[in-house]
CSV table of C-alpha atoms in Angstrom, one decimal:
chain,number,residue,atom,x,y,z
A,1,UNK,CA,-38.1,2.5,-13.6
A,2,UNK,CA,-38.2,2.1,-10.3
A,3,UNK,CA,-35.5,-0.8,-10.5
A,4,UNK,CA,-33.2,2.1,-11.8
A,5,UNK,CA,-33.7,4.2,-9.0
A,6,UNK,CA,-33.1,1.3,-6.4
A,7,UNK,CA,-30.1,0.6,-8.4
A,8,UNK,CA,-28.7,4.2,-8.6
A,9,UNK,CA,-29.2,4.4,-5.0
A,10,UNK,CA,-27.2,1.2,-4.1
A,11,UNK,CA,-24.6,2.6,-6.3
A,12,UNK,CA,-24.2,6.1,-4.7
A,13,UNK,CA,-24.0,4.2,-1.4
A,14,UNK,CA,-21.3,1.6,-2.1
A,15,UNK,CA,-19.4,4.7,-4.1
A,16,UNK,CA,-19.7,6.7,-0.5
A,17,UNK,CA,-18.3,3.9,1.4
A,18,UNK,CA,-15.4,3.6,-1.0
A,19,UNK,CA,-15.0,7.1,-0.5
A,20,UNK,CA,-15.3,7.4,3.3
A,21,UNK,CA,-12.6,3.8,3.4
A,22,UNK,CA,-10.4,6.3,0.7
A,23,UNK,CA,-10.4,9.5,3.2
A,24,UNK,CA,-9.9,6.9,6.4
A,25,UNK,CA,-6.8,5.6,4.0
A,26,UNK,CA,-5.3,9.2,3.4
A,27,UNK,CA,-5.9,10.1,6.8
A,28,UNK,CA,-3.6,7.5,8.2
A,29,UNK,CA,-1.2,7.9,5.5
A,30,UNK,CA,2.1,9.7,6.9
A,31,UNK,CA,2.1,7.8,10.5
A,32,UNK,CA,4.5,6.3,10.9
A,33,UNK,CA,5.5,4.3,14.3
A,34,UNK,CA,8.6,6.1,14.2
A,35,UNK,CA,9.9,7.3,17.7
A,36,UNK,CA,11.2,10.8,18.8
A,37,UNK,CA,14.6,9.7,19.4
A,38,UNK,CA,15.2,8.0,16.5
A,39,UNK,CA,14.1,11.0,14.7
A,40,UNK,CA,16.5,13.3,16.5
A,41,UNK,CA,19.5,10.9,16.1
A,42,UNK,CA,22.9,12.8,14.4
A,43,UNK,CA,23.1,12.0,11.2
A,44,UNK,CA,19.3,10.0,10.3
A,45,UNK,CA,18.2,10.0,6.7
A,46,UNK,CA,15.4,8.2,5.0
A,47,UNK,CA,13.4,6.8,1.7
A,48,UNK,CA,9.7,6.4,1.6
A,49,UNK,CA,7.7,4.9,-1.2
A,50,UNK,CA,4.3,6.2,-1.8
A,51,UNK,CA,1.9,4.1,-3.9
A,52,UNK,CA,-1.4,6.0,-4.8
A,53,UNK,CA,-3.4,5.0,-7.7
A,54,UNK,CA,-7.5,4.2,-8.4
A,55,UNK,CA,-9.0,1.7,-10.8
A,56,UNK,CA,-11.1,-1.2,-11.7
A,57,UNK,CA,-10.7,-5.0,-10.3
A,58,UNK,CA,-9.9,-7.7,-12.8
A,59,UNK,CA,-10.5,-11.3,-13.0
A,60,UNK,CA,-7.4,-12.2,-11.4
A,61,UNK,CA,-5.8,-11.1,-8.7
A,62,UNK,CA,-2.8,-8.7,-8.3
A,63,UNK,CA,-0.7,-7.3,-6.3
A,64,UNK,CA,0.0,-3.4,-6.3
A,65,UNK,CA,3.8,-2.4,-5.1
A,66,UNK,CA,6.3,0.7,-5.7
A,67,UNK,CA,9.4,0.5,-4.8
A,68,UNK,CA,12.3,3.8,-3.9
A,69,UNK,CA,16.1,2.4,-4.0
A,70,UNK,CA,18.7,5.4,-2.3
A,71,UNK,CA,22.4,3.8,-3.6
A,72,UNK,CA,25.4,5.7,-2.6
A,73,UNK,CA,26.4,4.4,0.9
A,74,UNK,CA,29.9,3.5,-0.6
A,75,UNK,CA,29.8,-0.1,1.7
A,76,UNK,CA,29.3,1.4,4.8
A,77,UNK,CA,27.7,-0.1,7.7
A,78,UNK,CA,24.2,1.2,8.0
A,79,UNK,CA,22.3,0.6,11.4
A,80,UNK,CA,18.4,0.9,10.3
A,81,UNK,CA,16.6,3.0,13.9
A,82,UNK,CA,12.6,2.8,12.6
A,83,UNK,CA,10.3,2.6,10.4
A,84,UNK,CA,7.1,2.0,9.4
A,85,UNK,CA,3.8,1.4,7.0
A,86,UNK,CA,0.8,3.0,6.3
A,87,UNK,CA,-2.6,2.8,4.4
A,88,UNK,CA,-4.0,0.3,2.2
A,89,UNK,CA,-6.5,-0.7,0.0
A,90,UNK,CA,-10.6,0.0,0.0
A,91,UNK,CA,-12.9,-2.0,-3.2
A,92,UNK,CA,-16.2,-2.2,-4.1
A,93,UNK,CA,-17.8,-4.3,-6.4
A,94,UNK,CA,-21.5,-4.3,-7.7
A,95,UNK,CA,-23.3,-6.3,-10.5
A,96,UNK,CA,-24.8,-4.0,-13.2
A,97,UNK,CA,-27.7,-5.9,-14.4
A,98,UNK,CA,-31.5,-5.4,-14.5
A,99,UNK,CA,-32.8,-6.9,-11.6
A,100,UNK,CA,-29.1,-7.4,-9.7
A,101,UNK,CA,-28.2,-7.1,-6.4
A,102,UNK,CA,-24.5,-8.5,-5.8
A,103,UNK,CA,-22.7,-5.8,-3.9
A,104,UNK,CA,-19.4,-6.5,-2.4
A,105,UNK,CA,-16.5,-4.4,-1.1
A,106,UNK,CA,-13.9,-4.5,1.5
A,107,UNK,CA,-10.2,-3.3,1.9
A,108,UNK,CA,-6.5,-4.6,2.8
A,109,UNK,CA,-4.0,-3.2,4.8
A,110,UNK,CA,-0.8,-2.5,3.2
A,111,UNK,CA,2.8,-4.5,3.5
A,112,UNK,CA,6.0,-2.7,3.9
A,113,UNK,CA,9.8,-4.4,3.2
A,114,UNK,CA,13.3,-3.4,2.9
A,115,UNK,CA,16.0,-5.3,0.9
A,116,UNK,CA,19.6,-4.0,1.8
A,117,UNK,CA,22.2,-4.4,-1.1
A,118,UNK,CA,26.3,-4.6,-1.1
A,119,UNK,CA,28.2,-4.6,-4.1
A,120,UNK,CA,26.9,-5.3,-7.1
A,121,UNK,CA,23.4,-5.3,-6.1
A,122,UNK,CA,23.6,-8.5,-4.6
A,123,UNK,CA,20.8,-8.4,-1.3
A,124,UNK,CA,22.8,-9.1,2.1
A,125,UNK,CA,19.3,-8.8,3.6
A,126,UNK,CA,15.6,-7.8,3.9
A,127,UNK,CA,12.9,-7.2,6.4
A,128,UNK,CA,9.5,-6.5,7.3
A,129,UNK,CA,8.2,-2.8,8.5
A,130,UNK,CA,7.3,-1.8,11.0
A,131,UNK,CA,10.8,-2.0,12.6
A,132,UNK,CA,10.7,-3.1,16.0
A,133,UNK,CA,14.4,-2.5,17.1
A,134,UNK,CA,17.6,-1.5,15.0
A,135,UNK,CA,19.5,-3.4,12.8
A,136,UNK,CA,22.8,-2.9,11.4
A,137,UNK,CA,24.1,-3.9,8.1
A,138,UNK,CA,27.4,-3.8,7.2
A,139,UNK,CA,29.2,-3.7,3.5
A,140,UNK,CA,25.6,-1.4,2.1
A,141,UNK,CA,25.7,-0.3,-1.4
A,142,UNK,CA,22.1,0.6,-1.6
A,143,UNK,CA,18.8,0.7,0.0
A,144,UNK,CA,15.0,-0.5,-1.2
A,145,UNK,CA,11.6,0.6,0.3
A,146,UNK,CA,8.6,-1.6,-0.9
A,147,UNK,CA,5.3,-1.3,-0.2
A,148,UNK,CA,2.7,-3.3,-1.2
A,149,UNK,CA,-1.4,-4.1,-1.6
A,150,UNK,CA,-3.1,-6.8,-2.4
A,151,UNK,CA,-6.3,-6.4,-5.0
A,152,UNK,CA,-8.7,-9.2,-5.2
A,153,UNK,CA,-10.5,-10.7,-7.9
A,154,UNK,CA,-14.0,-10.0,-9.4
A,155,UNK,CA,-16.8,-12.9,-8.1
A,156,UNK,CA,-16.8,-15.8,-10.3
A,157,UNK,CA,-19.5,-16.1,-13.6
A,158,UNK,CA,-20.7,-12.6,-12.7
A,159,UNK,CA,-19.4,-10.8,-16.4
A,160,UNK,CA,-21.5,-7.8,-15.8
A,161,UNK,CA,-19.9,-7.0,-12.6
A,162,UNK,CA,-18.4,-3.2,-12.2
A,163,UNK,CA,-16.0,-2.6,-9.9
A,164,UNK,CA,-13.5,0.1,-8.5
A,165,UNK,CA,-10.4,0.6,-5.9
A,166,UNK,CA,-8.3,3.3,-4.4
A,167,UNK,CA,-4.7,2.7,-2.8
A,168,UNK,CA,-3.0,4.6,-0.8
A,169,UNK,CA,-0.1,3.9,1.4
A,170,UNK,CA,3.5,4.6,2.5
A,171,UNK,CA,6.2,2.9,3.8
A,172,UNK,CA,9.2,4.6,5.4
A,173,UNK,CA,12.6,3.8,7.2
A,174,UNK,CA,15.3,6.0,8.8
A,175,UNK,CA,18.8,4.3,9.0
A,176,UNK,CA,21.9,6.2,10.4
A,177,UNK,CA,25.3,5.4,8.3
A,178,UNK,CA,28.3,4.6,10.5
């Protein structure tokens, strides 16, 4: 019995770090390195994608993305002023057995991209976020916002490991079409 209790207690505390990593997570979700004047420029427009989900780790690894594609820009030149990525991913892992004690957990930043397409969806380009300086595109047909986590993998040999992970993260740009 008292196993049960030492067990329920190590699982209350790894399930309060995941939530403490979540709230840090949700907290920073939304900042975005995105400068005042870049915000205020004529004519700025944007496309975030937002990636929030919870579950269980598997035995191999992933890799969590969403995607947001704004068309319409008619093969303009588009000069790209800032943006920026947010959040990530918290895990905890723990071995449900009598007599266990393999508790794990940890957490991943996430990755933000942006491919740029001209006409017919072919990609002219792509780049990392955050966005240092501007960069201008000519010939744009559409836009794509990715962002991205990584999930590891349950421990090896351990098949009575439990497990669970929360994502959330943004990434954002602001472009100004010429």
């Amino acid at each position: 019995m008292n196993d049960d209790v030492h067990m329920k207690g190590k699982f209350v505390l790894f399930a309060l770090i995941l939530v403490i990593a979540l709230a840090m997570i949700v907290i920073q979700a939304g900042k975005f390195p995105v400068s005042a004047a870049a915000e205020q420029r004529a004519g700025t427009a944007m496309a975030t994608s937002h990636l929030s989900l919870t579950g269980a780790l598997d035995t191999t690894p992933a890799i969590l993305m969403d995607s947001t594609t704004t068309d319409g820009f008619g093969g303009g030149t588009v000069t790209f002023t800032a943006g920026g990525v947010s959040g990530g991913v918290a895990w905890s892992a723990w071995q449900d057995a009598p007599g266990a004690s393999v508790y794990t957990g940890g957490g991943a930043p996430a990755a933000g991209s942006v491919s740029v397409f001209g006409e017919g969806m072919t990609e002219i380009g792509e780049f990392a976020l955050p966005l240092a300086s501007d960069i201008t595109f000519s010939g744009v047909d559409a836009v794509r916002v990715t962002v991205a986590v990584p999930l590891p993998t349950l421990p090896e040999g351990t098949p009575d490991m439990r497990s669970s992970y929360a994502v959330e993260a943004v990434a954002s740009v602001h472009w100004i079409q010429q």
